[in-house]
CSV table of C-alpha atoms and ligand atoms in Angstrom, one decimal:
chain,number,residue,atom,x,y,z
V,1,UNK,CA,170.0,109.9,113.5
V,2,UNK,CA,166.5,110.8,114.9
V,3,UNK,CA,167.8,110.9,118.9
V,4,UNK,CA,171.2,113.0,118.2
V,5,UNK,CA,168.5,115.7,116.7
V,6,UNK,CA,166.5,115.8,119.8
V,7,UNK,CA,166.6,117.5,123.0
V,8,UNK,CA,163.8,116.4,125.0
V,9,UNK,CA,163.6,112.5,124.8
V,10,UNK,CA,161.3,110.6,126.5
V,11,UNK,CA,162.1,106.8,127.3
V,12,UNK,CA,159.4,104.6,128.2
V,13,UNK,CA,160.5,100.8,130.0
V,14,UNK,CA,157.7,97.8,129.8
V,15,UNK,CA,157.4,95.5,132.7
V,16,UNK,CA,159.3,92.8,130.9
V,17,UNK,CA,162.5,94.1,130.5
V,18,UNK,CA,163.0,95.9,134.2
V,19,UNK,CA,161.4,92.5,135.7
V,20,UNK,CA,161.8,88.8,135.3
V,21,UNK,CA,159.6,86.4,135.0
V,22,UNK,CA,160.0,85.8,138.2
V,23,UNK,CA,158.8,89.1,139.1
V,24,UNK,CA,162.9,89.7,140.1
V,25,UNK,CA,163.7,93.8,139.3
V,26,UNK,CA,166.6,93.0,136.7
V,27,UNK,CA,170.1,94.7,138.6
V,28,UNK,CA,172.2,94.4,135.5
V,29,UNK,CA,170.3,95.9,133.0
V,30,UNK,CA,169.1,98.7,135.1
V,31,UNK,CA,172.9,99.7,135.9
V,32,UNK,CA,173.8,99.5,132.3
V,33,UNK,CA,170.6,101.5,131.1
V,34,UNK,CA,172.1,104.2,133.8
V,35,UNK,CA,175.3,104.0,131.8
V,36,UNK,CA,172.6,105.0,128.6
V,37,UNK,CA,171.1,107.9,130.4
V,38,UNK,CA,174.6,109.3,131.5
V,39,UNK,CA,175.5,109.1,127.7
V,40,UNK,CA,172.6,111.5,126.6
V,41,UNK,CA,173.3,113.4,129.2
V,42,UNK,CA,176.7,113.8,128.4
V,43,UNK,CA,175.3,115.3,124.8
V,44,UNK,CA,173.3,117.3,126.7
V,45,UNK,CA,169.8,115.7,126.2
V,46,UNK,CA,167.3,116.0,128.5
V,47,UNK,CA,165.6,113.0,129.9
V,48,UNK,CA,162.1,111.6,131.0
V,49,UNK,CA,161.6,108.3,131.7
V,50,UNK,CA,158.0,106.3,131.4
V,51,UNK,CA,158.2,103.1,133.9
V,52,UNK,CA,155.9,100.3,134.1
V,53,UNK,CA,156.4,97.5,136.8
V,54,UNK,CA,154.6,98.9,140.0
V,55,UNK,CA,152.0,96.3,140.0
V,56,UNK,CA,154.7,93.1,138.6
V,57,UNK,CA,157.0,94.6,141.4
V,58,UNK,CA,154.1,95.0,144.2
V,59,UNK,CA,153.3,91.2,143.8
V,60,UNK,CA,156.7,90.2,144.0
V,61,UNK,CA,157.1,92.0,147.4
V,62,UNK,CA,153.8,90.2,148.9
V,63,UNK,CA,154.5,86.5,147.0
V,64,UNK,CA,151.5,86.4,145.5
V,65,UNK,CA,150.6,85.7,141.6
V,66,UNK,CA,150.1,88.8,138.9
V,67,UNK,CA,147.6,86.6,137.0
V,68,UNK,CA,143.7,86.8,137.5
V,69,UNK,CA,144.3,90.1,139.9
V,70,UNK,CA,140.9,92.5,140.4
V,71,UNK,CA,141.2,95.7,140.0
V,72,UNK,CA,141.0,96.8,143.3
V,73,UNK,CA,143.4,94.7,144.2
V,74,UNK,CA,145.9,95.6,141.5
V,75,UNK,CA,145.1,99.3,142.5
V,76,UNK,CA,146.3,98.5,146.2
V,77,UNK,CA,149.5,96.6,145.3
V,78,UNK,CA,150.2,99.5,142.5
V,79,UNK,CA,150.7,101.5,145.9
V,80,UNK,CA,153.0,98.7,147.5
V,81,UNK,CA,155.1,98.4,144.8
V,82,UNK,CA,155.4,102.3,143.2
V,83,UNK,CA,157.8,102.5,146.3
V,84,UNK,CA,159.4,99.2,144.9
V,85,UNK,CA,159.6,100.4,141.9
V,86,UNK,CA,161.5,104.3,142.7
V,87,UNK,CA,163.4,102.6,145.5
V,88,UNK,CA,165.1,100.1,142.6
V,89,UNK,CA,165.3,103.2,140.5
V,90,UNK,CA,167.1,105.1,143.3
V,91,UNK,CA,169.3,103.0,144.4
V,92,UNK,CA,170.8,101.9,141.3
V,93,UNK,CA,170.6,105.8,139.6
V,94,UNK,CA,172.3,107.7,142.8
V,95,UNK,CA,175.6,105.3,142.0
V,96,UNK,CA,175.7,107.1,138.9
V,97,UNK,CA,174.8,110.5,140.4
V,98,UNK,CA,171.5,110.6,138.7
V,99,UNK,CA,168.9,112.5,140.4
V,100,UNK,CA,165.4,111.2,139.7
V,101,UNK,CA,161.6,112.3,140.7
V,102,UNK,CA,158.5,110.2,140.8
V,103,UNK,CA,155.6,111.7,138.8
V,104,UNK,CA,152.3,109.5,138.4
V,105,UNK,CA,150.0,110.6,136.2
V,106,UNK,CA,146.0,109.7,135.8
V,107,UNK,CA,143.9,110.2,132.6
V,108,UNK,CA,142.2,113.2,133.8
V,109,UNK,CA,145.9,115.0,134.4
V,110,UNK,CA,146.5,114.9,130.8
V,111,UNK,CA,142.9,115.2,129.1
V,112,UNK,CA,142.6,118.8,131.0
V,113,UNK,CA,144.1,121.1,129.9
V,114,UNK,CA,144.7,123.0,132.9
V,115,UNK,CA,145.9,119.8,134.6
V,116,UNK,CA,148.3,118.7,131.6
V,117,UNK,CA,149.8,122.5,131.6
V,118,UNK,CA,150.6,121.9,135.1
V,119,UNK,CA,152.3,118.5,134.7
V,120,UNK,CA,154.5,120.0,131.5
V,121,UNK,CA,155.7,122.5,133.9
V,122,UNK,CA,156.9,120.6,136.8
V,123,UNK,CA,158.2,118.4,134.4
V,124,UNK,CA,159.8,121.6,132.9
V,125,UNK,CA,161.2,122.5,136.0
V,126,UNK,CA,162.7,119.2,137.4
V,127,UNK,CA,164.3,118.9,133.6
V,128,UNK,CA,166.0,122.4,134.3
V,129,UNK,CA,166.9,121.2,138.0
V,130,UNK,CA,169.1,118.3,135.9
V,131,UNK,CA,166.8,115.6,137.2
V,132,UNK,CA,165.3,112.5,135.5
V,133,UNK,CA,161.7,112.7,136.2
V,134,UNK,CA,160.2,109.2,136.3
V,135,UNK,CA,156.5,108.7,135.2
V,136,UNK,CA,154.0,106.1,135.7
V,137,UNK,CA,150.1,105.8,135.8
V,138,UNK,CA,148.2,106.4,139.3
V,139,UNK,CA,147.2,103.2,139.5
V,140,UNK,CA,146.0,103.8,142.8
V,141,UNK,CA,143.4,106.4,141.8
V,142,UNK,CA,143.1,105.4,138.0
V,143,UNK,CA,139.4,103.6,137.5
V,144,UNK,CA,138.9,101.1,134.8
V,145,UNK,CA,136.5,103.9,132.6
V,146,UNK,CA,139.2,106.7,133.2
V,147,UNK,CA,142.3,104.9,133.2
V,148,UNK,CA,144.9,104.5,130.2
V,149,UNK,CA,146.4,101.0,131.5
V,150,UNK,CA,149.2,101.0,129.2
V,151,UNK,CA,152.4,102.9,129.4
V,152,UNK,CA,152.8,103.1,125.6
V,153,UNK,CA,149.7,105.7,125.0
V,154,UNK,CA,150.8,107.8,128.5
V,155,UNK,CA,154.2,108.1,126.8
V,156,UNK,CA,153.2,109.8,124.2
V,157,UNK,CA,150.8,111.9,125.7
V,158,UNK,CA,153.1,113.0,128.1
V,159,UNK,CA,155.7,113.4,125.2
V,160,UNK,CA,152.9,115.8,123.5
V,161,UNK,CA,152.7,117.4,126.3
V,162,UNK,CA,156.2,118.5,127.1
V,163,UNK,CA,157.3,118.6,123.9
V,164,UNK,CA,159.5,116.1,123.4
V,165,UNK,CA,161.1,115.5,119.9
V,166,UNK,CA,161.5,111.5,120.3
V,167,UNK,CA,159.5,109.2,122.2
V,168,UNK,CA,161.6,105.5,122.5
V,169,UNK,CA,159.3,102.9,123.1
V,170,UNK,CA,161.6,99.7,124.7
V,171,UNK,CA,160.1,96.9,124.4
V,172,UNK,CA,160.6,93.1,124.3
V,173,UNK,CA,161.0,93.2,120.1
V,174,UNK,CA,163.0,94.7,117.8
V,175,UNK,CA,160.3,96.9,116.2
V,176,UNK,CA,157.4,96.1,113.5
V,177,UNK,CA,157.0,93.2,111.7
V,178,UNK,CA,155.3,92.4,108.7
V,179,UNK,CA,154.3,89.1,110.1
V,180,UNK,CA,154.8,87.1,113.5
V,181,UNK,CA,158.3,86.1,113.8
V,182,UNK,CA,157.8,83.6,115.7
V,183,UNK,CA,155.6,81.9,113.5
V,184,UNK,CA,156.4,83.2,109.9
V,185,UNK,CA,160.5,83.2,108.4
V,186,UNK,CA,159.0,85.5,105.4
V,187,UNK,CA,158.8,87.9,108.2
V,188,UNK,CA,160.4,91.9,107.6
V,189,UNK,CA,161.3,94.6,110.3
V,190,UNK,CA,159.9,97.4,108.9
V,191,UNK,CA,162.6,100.5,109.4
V,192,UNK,CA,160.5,103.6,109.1
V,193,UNK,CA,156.9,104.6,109.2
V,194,UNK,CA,155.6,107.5,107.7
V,195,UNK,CA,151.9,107.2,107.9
V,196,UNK,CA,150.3,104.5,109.6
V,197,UNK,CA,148.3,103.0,106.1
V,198,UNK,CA,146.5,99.8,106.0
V,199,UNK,CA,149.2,98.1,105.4
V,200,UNK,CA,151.0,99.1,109.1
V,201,UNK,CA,147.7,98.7,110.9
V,202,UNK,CA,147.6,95.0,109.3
V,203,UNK,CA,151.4,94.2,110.4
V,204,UNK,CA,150.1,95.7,113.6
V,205,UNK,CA,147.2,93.2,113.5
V,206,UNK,CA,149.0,90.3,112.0
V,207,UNK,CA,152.1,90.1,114.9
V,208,UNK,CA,149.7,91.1,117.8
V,209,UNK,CA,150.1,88.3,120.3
V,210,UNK,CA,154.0,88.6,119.2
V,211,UNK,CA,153.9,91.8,121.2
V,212,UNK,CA,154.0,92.4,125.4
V,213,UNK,CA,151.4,93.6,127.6
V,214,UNK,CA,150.1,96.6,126.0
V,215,UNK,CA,150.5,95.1,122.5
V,216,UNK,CA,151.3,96.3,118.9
V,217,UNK,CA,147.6,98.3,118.8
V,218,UNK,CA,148.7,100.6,122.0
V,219,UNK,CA,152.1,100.9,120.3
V,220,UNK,CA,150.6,102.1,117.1
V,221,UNK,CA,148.0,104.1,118.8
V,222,UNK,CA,151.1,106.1,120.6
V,223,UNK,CA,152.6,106.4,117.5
V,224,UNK,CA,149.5,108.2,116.5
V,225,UNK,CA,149.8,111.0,118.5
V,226,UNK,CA,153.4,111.5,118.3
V,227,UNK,CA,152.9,111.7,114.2
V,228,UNK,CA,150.9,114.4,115.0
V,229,UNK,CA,152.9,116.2,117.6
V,230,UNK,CA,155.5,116.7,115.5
V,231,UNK,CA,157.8,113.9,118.1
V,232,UNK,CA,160.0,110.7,116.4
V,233,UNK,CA,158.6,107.1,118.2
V,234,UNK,CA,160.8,104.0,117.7
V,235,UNK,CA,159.6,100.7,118.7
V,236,UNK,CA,163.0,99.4,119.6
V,237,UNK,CA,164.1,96.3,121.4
V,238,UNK,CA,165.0,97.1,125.3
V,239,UNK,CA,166.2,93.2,126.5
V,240,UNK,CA,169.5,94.4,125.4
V,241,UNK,CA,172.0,95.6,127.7
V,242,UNK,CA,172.6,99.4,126.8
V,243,UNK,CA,169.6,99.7,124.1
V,244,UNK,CA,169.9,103.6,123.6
V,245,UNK,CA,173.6,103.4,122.9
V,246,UNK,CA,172.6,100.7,120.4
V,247,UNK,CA,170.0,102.6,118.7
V,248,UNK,CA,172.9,105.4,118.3
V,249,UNK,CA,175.0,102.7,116.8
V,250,UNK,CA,171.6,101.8,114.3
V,251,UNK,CA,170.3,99.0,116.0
V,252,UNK,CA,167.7,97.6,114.3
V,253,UNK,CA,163.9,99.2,115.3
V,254,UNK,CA,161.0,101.3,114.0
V,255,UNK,CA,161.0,104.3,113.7
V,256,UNK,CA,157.5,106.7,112.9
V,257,UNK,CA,158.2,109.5,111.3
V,258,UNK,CA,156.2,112.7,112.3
V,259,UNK,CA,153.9,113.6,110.0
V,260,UNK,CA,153.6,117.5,110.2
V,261,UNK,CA,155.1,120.0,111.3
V,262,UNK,CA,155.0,121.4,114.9
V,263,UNK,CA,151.5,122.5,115.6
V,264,UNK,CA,151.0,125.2,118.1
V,265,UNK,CA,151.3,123.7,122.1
V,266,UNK,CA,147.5,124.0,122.0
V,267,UNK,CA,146.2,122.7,119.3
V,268,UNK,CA,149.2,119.7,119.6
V,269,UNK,CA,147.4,119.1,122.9
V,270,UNK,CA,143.9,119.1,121.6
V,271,UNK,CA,144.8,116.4,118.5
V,272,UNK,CA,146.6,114.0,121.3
V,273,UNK,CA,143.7,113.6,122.7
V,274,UNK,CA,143.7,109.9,124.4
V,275,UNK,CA,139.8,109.9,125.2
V,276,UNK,CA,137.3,112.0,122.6
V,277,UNK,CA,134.2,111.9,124.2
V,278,UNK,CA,132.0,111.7,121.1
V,279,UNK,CA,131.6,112.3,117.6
V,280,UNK,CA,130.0,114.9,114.9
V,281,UNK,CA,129.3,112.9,111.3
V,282,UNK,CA,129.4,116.3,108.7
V,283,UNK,CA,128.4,117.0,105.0
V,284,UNK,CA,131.2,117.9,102.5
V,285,UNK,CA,130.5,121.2,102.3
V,286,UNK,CA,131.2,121.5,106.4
V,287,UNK,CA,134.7,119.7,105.6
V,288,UNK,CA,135.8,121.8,102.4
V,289,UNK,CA,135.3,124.7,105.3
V,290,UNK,CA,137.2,123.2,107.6
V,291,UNK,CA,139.9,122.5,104.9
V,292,UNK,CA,140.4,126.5,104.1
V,293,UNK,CA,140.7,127.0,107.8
V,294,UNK,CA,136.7,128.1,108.5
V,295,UNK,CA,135.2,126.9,112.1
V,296,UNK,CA,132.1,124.1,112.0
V,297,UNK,CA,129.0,125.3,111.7
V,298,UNK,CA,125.6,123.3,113.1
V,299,UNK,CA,124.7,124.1,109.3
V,300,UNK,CA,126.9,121.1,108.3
V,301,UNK,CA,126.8,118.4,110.6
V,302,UNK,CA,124.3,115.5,110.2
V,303,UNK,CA,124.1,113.5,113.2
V,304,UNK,CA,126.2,112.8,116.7
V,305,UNK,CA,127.7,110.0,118.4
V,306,UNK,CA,128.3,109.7,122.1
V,307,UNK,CA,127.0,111.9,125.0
V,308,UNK,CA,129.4,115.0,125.8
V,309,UNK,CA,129.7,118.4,127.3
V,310,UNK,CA,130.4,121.2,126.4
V,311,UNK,CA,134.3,121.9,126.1
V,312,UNK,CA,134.9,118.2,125.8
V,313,UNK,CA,137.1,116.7,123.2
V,314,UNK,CA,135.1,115.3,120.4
V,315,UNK,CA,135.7,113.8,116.6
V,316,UNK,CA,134.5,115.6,113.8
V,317,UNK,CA,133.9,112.7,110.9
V,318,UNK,CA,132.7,112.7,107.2
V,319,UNK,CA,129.8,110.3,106.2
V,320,UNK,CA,132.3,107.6,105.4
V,321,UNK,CA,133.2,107.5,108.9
V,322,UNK,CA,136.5,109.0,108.5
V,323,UNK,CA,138.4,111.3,111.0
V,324,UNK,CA,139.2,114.2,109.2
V,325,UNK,CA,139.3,116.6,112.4
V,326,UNK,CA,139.5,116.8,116.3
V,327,UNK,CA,138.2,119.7,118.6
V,328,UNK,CA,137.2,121.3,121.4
V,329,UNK,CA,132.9,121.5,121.2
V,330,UNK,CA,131.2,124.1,122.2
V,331,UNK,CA,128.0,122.6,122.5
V,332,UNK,CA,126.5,119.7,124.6
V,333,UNK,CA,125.3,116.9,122.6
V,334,UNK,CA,122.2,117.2,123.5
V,335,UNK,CA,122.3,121.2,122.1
V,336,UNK,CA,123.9,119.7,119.2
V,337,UNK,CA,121.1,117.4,118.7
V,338,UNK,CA,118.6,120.3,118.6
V,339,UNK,CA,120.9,122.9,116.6
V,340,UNK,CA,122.1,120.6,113.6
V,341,UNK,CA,121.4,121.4,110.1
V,342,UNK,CA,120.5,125.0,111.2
V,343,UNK,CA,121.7,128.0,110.2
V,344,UNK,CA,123.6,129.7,113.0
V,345,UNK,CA,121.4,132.5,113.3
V,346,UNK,CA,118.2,130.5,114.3
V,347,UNK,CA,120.8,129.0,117.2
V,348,UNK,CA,119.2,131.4,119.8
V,349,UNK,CA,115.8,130.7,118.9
V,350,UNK,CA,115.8,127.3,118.9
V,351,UNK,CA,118.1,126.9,122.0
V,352,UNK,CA,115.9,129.6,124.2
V,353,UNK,CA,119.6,131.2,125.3
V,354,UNK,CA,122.4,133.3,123.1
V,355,UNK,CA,125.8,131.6,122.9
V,356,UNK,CA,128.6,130.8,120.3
V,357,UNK,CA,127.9,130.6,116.4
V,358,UNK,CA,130.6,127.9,116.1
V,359,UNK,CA,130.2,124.1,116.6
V,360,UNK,CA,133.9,124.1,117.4
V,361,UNK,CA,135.3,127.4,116.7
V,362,UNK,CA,138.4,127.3,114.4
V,363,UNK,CA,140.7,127.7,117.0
V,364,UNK,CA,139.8,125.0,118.8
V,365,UNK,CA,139.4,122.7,115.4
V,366,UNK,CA,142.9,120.4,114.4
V,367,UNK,CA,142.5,119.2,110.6
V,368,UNK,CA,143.9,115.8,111.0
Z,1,LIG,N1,151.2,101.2,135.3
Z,1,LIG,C1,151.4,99.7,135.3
Z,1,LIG,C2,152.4,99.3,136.3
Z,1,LIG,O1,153.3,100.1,136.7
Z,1,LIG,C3,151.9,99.2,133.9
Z,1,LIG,C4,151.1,99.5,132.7
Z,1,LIG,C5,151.8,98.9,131.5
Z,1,LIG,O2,152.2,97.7,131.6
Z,1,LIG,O3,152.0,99.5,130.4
Z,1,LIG,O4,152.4,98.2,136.7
């Protein structure tokens, strides 16, 4: 069983199953759940928890309606109800003597990496303390361009991040369907994932208005990066009263599978990426040289997508317009623009200034 062979587990909660309809924080379950985190920490797992609900919670505290909110508006109750939110966690957790922290996190904290090596450590050291950090977006400071707005991707991220070896998405279903089970009996729960094929992004597609708030494509997107970091994901139904101690008895849920093994922190961080600011289209030879470990030359690349800086996270593509690579650039696009197709040599010449050789030099380049 995937959470018995982790240490670092991260649990992430949707609106829906801490809050009623009714916008009502839901007493019962939350006590019970602290009955689940007690367990893992009984086998000596350490614990983060993702929690949505500051907005639901925020509008419940005022009496006004979630629906139809503007984003500035949503920003400020975000900051009315973040204290509704810890104070529900707080009060119900220091019954069972579990010490929490409040962490909120904006796009920026985990796209650099400076920022993100900063956020595993306090994380780090709160987990050695014995406490249960808690993280949420900063809704308050989030802006709609640089904002994730889902919990499901900033789980995942934050699971790359720290390391985590299982990431538990609870949600209002039991997992991933192959069709909407509300609509279609032929329907299957599909058990494990171990690459996200056509097939899984149509069941994603098919049962998407079956899914909550963030739906099944933010779900398969976190899924995404946790293949890749080397971290289990289930999608696993949370509207039951202890759902991790029923996941440890094999409740029924999805499981992804990761799909390599452990990359270093590094280049784990740099193939998580949750907002790749643009895209390099290359020829084949450029990708047979990236496939025997070589860094990408301007010689190979044949055209650019997006406007991006130097040091940004970009996509490196083939001319079929599929990902075969993620990096760190080392080039501008609008250098790139001048520099493609040319040898590497003529870089200095064309440019007017010396500087790297590399497109994205091979230690900043993640096959994917
Ligand atoms: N950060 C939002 C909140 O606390 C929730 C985002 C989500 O639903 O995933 O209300």
């Amino acid at each position: 069983m995937y959470i018995n062979k982790s240490k670092k587990i991260v649990i992430k909660i949707g609106s829906s199953i801490l809050i009623t309809k009714n916008g009502k924080p839901k007493k019962i379950w939350l006590e019970e759940f602290a009955k689940d985190i007690k367990l893992l920490i009984s086998k000596k797992k350490q614990v983060i928890i993702v929690s949505s609900g500051a907005i639901a919670l925020g509008c419940e505290y005022l009496g006004i309606k979630k629906n139809g909110l503007k984003i500035d508006k949503s920003q400020a109750i975000a900051s009315i109800g973040q204290i509704v939110l810890m104070n529900f966690f707080k009060k119900i957790f220091d019954k069972s003597k579990i010490k929490i922290s409040q962490i909120l996190l904006t796009l920026d904290d985990t796209e650099q990496r400076r920022r993100a090596i900063n956020a595993k450590r306090t994380i780090d050291n709160l987990l050695a303390m014995g406490i249960i950090p808690i993280v949420n977006e900063n809704d308050t400071t989030a802006t709609t361009e640089i904002k994730y707005g889902d919990n499901d991707r900033l789980a995942a991220r934050v699971s790359q991040i720290i390391s985590a070896d299982c990431l538990i998405l609870l949600s209002d279903v039991d997992g991933l369907y192959t069709r909407n089970p509300k609509k279609n009996r032929e329907t299957k729960l599909i058990k494990t994932v171990r690459e996200i094929d056509e097939n899984v992004k149509k069941y994603a597609t098919r049962t998407e208005n079956f899914y909550g708030s963030g739906g099944m494509k933010t779900k398969i997107d976190a899924a995404k990066i946790c293949q890749l970091s080397g971290c289990y994901m289930a999608i696993a139904n949370g509207n039951h009263k202890n759902p991790i101690k029923k996941i440890l008895k094999n409740q029924k849920c999805t499981w992804f599978l990761p799909r390599i093994s452990k990359l270093d922190a590094r280049k784990q961080w740099i193939i998580g990426s949750v907002a790749p600011k643009g895209e390099v289209i290359i020829d084949d030879g450029a990708i047979k040289a990236i496939n025997n470990g070589k860094s990408l030359l301007p010689a190979g690349v044949k055209k650019i997508n997006g406007i991006f800086e130097k040091g940004d996270h970009i996509l490196v593509k083939d001319q079929n317009d599929t990902e075969c690579a993620r990096g760190l650039t080392s080039f501008s696009s609008i250098e790139i623009e001048k520099i493609k197709g040319s040898h590497s040599r003529e870089i200095k010449n064309i440019l007017g200034y010396s500087s790297r050789e590399e497109i994205i030099h091979k230690d900043d380049l993640v096959k994917v």
